[in-house]
PDB file of C-alpha atoms in Angstrom:
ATOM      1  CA  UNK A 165       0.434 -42.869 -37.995  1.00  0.00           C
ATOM      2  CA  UNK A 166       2.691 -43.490 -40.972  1.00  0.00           C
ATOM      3  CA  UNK A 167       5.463 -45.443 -42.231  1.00  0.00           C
ATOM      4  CA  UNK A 168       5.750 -48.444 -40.256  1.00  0.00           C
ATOM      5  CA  UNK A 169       4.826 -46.749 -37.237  1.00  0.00           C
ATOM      6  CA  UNK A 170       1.342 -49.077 -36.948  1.00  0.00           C
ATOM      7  CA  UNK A 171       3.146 -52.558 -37.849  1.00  0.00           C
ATOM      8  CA  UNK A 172       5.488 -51.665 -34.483  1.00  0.00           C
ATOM      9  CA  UNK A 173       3.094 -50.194 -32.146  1.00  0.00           C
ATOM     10  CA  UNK A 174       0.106 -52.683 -33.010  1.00  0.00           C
ATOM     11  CA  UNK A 175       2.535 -55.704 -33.073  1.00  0.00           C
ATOM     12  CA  UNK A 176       0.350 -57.026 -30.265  1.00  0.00           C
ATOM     13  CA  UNK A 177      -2.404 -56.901 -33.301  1.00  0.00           C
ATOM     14  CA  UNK A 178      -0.525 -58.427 -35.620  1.00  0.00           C
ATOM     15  CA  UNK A 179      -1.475 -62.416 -35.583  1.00  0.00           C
ATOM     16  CA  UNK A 180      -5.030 -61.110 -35.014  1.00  0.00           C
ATOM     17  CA  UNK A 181      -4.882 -58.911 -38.776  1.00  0.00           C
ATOM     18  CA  UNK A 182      -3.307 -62.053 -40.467  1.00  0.00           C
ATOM     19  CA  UNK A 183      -6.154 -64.257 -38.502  1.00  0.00           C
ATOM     20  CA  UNK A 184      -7.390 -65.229 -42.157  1.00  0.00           C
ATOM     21  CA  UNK A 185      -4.360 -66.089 -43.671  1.00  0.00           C
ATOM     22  CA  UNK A 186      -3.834 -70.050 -44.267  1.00  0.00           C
ATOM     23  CA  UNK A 187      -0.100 -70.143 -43.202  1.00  0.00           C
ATOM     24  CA  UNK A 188      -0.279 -74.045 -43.367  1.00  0.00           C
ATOM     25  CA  UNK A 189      -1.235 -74.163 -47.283  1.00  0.00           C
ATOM     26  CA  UNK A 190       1.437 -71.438 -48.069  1.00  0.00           C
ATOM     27  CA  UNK A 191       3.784 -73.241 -46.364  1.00  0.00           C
ATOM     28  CA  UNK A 192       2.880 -76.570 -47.681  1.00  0.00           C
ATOM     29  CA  UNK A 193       3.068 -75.023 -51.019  1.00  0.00           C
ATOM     30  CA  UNK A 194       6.663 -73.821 -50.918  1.00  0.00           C
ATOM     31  CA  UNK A 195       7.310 -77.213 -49.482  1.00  0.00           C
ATOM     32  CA  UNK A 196       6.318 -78.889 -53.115  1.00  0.00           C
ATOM     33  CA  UNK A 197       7.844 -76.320 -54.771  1.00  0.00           C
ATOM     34  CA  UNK A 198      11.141 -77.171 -52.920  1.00  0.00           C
ATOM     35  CA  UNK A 199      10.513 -80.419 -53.505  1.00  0.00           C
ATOM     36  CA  UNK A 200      10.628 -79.805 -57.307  1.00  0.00           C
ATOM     37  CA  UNK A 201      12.875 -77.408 -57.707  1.00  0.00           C
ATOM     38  CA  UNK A 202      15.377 -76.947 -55.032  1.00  0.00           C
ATOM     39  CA  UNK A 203      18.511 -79.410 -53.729  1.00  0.00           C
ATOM     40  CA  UNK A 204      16.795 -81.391 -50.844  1.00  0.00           C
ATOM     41  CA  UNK A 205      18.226 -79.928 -48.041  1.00  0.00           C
ATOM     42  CA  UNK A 206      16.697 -78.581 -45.130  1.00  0.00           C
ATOM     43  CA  UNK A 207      18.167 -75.530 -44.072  1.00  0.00           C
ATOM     44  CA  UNK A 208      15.864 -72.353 -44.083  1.00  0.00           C
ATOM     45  CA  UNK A 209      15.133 -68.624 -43.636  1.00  0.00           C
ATOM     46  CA  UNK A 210      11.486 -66.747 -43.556  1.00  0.00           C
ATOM     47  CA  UNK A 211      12.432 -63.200 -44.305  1.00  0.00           C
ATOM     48  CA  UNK A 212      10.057 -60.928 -42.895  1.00  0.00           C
ATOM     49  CA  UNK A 213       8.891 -63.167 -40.706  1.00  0.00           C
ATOM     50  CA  UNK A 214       6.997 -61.439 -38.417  1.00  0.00           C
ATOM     51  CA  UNK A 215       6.161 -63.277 -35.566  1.00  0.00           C
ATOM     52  CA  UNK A 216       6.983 -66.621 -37.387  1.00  0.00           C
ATOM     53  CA  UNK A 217       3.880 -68.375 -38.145  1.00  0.00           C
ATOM     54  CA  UNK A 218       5.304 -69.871 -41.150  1.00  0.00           C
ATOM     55  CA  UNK A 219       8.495 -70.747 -39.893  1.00  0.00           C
ATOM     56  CA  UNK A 220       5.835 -72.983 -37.154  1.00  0.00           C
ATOM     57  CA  UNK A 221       5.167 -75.044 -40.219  1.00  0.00           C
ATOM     58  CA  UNK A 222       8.814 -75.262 -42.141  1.00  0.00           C
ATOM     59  CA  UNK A 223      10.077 -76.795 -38.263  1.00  0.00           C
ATOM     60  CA  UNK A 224       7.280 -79.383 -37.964  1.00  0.00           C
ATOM     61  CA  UNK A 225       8.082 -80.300 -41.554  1.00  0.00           C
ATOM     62  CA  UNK A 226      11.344 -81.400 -40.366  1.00  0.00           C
ATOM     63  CA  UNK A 227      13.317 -78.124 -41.756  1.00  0.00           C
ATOM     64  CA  UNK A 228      16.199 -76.250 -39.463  1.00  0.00           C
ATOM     65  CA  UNK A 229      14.393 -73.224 -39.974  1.00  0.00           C
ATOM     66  CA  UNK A 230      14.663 -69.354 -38.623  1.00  0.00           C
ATOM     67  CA  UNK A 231      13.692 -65.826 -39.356  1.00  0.00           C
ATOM     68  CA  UNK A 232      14.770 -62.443 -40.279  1.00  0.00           C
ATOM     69  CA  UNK A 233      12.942 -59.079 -39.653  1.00  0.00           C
ATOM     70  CA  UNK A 234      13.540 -55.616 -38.794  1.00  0.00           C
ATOM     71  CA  UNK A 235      10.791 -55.238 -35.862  1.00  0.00           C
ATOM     72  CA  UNK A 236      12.086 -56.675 -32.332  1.00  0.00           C
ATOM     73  CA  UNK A 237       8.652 -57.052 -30.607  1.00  0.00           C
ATOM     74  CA  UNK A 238       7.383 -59.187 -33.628  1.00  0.00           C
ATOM     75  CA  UNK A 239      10.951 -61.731 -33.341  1.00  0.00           C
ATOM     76  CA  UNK A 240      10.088 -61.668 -29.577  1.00  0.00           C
ATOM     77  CA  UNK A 241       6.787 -63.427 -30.423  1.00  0.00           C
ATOM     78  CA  UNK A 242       7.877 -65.357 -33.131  1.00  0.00           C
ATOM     79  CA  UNK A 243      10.697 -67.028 -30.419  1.00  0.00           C
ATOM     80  CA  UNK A 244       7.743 -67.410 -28.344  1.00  0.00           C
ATOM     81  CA  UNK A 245       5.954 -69.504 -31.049  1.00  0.00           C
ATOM     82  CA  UNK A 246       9.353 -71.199 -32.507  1.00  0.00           C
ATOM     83  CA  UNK A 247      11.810 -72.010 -29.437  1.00  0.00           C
ATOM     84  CA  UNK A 248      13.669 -74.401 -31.709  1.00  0.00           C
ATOM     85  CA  UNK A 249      14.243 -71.781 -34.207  1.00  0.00           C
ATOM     86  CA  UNK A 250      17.326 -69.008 -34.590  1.00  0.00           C
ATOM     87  CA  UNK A 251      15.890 -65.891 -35.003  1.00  0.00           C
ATOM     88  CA  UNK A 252      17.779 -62.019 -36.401  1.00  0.00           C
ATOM     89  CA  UNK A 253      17.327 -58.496 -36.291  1.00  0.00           C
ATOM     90  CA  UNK A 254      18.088 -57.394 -39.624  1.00  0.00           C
ATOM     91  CA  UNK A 255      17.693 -55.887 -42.816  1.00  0.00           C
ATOM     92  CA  UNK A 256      16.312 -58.604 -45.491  1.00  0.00           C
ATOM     93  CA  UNK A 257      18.104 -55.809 -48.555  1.00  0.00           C
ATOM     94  CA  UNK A 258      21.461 -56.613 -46.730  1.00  0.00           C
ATOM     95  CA  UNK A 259      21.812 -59.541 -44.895  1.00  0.00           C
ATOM     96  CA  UNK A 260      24.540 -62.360 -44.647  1.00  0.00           C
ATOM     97  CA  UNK A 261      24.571 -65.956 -42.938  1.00  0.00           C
ATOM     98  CA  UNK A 262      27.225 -68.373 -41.260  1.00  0.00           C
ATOM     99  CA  UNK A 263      25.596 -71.433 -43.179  1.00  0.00           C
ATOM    100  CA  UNK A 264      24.226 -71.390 -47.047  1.00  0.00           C
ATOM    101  CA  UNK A 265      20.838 -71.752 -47.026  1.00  0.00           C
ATOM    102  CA  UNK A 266      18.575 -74.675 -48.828  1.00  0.00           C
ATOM    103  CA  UNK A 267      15.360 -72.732 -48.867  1.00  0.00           C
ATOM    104  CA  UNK A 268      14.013 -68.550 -48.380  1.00  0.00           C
ATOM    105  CA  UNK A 269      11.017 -67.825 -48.295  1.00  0.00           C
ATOM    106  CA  UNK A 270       9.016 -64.137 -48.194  1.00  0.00           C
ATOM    107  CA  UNK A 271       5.831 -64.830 -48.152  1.00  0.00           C
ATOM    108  CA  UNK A 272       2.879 -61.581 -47.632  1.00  0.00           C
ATOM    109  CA  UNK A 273       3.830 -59.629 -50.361  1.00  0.00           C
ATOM    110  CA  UNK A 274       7.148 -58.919 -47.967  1.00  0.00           C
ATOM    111  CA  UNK A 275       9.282 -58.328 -50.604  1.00  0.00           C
ATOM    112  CA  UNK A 276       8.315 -55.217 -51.678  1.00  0.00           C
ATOM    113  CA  UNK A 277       9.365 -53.830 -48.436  1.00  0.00           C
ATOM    114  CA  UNK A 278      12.393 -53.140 -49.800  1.00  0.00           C
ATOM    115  CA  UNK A 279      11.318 -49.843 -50.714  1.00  0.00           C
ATOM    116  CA  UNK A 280      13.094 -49.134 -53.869  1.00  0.00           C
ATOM    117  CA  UNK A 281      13.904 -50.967 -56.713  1.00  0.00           C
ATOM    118  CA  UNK A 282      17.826 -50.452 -55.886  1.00  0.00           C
ATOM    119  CA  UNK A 283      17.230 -51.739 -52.576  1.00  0.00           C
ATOM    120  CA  UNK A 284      15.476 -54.978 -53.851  1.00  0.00           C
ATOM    121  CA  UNK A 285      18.303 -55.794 -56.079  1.00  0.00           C
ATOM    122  CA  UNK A 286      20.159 -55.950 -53.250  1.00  0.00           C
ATOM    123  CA  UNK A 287      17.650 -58.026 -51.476  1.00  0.00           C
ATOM    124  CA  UNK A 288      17.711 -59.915 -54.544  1.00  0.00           C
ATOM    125  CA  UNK A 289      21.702 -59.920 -54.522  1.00  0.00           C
ATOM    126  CA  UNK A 290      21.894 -60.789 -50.296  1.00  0.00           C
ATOM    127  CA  UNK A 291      19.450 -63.973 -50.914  1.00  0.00           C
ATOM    128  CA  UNK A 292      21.015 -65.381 -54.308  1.00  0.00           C
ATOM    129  CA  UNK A 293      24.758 -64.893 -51.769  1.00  0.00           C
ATOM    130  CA  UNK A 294      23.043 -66.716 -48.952  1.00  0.00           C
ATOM    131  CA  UNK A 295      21.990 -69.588 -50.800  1.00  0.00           C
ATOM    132  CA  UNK A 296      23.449 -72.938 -51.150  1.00  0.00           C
ATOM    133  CA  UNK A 297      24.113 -74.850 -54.943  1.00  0.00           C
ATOM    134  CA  UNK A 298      20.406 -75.508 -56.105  1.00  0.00           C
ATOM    135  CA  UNK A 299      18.917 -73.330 -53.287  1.00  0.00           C
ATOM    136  CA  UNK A 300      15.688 -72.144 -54.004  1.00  0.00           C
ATOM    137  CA  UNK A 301      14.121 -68.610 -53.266  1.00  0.00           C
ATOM    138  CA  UNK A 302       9.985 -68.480 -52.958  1.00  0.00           C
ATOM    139  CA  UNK A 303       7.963 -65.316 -52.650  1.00  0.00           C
ATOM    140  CA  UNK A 304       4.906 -63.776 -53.797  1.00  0.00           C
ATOM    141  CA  UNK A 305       4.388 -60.223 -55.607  1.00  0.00           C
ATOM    142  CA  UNK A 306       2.352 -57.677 -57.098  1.00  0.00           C
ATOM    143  CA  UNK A 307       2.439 -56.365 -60.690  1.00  0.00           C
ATOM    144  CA  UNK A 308       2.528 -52.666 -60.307  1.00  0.00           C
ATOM    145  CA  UNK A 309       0.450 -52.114 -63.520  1.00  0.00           C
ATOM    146  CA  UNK A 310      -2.340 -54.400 -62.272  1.00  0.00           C
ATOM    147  CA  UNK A 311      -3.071 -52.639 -59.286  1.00  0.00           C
ATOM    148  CA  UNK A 312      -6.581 -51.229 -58.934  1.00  0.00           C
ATOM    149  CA  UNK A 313      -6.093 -48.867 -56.451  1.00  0.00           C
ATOM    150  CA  UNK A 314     -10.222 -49.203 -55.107  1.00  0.00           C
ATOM    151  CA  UNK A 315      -9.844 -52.937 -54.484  1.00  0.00           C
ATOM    152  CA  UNK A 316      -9.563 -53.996 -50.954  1.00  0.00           C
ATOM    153  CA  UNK A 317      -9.783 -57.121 -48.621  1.00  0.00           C
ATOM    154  CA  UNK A 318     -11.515 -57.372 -45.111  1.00  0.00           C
ATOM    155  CA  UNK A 319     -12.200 -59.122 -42.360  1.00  0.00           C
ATOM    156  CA  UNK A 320     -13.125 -58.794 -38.730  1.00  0.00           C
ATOM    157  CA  UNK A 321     -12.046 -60.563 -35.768  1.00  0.00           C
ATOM    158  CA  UNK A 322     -12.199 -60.278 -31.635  1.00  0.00           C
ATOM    159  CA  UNK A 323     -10.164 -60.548 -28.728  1.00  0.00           C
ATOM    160  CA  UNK A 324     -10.438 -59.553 -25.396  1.00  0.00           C
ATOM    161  CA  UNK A 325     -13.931 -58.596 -25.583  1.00  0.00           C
ATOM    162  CA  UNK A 326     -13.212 -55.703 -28.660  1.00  0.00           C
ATOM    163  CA  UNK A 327     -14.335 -55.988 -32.604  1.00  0.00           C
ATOM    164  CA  UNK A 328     -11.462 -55.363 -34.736  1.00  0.00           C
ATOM    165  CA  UNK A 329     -12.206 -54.844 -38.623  1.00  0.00           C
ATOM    166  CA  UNK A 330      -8.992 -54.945 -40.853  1.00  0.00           C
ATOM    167  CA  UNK A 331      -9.044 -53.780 -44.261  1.00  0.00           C
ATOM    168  CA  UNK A 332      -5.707 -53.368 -46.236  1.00  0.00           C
ATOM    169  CA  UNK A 333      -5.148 -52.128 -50.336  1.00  0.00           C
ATOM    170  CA  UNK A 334      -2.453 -51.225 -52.620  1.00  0.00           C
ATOM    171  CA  UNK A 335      -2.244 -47.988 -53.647  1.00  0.00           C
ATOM    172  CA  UNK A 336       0.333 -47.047 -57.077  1.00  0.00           C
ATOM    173  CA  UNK A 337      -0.075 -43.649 -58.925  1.00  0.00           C
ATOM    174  CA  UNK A 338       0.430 -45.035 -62.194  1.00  0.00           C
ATOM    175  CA  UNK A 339       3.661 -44.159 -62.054  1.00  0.00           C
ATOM    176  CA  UNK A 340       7.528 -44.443 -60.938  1.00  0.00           C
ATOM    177  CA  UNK A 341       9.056 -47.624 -58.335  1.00  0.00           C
ATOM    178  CA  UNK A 342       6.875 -46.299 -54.903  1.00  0.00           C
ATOM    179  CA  UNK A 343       3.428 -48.161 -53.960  1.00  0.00           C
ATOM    180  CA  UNK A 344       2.115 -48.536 -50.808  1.00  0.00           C
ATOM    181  CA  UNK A 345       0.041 -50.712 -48.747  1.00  0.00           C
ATOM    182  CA  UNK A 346      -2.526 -49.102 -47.303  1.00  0.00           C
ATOM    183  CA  UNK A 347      -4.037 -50.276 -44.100  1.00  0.00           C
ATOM    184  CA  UNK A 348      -6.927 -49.479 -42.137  1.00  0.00           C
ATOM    185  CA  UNK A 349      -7.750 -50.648 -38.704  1.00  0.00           C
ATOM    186  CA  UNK A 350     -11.380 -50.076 -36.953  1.00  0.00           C
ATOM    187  CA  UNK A 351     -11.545 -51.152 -32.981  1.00  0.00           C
ATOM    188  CA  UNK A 352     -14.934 -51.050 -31.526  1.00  0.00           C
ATOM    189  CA  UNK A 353     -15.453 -51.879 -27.272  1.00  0.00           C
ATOM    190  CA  UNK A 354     -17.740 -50.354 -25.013  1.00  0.00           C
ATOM    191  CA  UNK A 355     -19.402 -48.424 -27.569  1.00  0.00           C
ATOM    192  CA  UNK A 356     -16.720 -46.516 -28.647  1.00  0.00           C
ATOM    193  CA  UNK A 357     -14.653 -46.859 -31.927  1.00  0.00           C
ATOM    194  CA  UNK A 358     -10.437 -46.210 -32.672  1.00  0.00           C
ATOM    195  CA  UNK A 359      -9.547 -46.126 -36.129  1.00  0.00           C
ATOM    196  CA  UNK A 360      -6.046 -46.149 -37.481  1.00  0.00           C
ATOM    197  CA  UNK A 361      -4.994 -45.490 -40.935  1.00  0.00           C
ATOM    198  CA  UNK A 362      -1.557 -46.415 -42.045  1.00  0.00           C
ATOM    199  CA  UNK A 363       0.348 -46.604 -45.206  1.00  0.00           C
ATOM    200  CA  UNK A 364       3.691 -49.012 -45.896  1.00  0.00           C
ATOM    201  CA  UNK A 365       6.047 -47.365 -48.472  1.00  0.00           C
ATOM    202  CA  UNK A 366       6.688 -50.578 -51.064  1.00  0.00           C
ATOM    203  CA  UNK A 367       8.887 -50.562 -54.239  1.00  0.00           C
ATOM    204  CA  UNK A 368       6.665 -50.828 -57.291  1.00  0.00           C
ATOM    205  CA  UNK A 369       7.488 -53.221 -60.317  1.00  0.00           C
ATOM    206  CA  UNK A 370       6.104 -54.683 -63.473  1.00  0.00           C
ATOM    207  CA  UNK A 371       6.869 -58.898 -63.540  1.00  0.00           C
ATOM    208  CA  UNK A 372       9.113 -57.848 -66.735  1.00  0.00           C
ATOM    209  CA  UNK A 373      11.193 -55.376 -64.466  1.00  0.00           C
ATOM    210  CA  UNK A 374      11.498 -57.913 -61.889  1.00  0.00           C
ATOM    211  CA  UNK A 375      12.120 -61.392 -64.259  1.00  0.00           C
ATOM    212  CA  UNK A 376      15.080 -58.695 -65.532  1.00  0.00           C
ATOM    213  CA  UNK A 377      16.276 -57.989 -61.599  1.00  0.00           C
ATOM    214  CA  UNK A 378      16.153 -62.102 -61.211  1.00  0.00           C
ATOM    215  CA  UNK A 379      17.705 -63.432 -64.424  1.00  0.00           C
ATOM    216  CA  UNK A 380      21.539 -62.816 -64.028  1.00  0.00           C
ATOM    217  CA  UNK A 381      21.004 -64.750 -60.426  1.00  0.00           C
ATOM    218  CA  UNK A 382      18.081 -67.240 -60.555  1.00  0.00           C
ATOM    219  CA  UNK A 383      16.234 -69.581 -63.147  1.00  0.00           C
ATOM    220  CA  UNK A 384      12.403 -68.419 -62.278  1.00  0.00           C
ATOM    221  CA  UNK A 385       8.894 -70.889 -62.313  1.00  0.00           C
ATOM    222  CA  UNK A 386       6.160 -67.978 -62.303  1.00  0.00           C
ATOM    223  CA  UNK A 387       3.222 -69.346 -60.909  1.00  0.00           C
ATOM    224  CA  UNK A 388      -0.223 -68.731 -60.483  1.00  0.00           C
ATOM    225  CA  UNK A 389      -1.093 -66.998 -56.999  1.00  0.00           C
ATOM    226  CA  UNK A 390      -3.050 -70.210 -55.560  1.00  0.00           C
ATOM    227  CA  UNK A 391      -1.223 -72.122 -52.605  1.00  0.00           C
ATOM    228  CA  UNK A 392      -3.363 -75.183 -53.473  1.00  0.00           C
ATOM    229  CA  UNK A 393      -2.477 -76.019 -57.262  1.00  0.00           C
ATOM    230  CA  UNK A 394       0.870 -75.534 -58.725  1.00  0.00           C
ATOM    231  CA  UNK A 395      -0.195 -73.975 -62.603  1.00  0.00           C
ATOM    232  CA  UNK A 396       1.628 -71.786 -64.744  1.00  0.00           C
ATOM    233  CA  UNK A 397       1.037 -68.111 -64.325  1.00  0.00           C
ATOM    234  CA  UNK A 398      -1.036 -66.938 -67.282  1.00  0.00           C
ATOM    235  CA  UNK A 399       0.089 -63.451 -67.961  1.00  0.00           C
ATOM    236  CA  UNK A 400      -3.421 -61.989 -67.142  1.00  0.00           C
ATOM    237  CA  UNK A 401      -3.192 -61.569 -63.476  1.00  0.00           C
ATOM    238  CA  UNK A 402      -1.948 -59.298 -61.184  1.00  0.00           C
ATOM    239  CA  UNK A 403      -0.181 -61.589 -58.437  1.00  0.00           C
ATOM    240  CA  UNK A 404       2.254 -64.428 -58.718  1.00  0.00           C
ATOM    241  CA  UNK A 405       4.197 -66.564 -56.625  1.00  0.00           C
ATOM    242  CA  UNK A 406       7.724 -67.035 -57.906  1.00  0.00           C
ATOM    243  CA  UNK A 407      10.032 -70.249 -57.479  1.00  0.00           C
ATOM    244  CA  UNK A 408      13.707 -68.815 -57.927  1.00  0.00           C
ATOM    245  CA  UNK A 409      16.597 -71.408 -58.499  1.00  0.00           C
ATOM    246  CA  UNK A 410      20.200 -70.084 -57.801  1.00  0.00           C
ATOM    247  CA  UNK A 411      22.238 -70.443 -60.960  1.00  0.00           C
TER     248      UNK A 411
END
């Protein structure tokens, strides 16, 4: 399998390979960092939201919240999870809205689906368009020249009587605006064992390249990637969270 060929036809899979992500702190943490930074209002958008576990927690926090994403089966889940919510089919490098927005969010490193650095200006372009006076934009992202490409996270998790182990990396050459996000996905039942491998094209950037894509359209906090303090990012690491406030 390649491209995003194993994100549609594992969607089923999906919650169960983000089973150890803490979608309540994230969410909780974009919430303070609205609360500082943005207008007060309460209209929001998850892009790439998958099958809308954060937009679970931007609802009970009292938001009018919804999602955009480009797979069907995953919105079909997340509408499942989120009846309240208003959820689109669409492209996150090119989308537009009846209502300016209060809060986005793209949380998962989903950002750098856009594939090309031309492409996430215009992602950058379609959110700073969608947003309201004071809106704020919140994501997370990698800094291409702190990738090590032989560091990887796991974990393993079960359902309906199989093992799954999930194990995902980034991969960058060292060079050019293409990484990828390599996945690797081990099902074990009955004494036999599937294993898919998968990579996700992702645009590649340096936090310089990408402060210079933000400036003409947001003033940007860059944090520290920890969901439960707010610090300053100190210039060492490789992953950030960003708080972006429309000019």
């Amino acid at each position: 399998m390649s491209g995003n060929a194993l994100y549609t036809d594992l969607s089923g899979y999906y919650d169960l390979m983000c089973a150890d992500i803490d979608y309540r702190a994230q969410s909780h943490c974009v919430l303070r960092l609205h609360q500082l930074f943005g207008n007060g209002g309460k209209r929001h958008l998850d892009l790439a939201c998958g099958t809308g576990p954060h937009v679970r927690h931007f609802i009970d926090a009292g938001f009018e919240s919804g999602g955009l994403d480009i797979n069907q089966p995953m919105l079909d889940k997340a509408a499942l999870r989120c009846p309240e919510a208003h959820f689109a089919l669409g492209d996150m490098c090119g989308f537009a809205v009846a209502r300016p927005l209060d809060l986005i969010t793209c949380f998962l490193y989903s950002v750098h689906y856009s594939g090309t650095v031309e492409r996430l200006k215009a992602c950058i372009a379609s959110v700073h368009a969608a947003l309201a006076e004071g809106g704020v934009f919140c994501f997370n992202a990698v800094d291409k020249r702190r990738i090590d490409n032989d560091s990887f996270v796991s974990h393993s998790a079960e359902q309906e009587g199989a093992r799954f182990v999930f194990r995902s990396g980034w991969g960058y050459p060292g060079q050019g605006e293409r990484q990828a996000l390599r996945l690797r996905i081990e099902r074990s039942q009955g004494g036999e064992t599937q294993i898919w491998h998968d990579e996700h094209p992702m645009v590649a950037v340096s936090f310089d390249e990408l402060l210079a894509l933000l400036a003409p359209y947001f003033e940007v906090q860059v944090l520290e990637h920890d969901y439960d303090k707010l610090l300053p990012w100190d210039g060492v690491s490789g992953n950030a969270l960003l708080a972006c406030v429309k000019r």
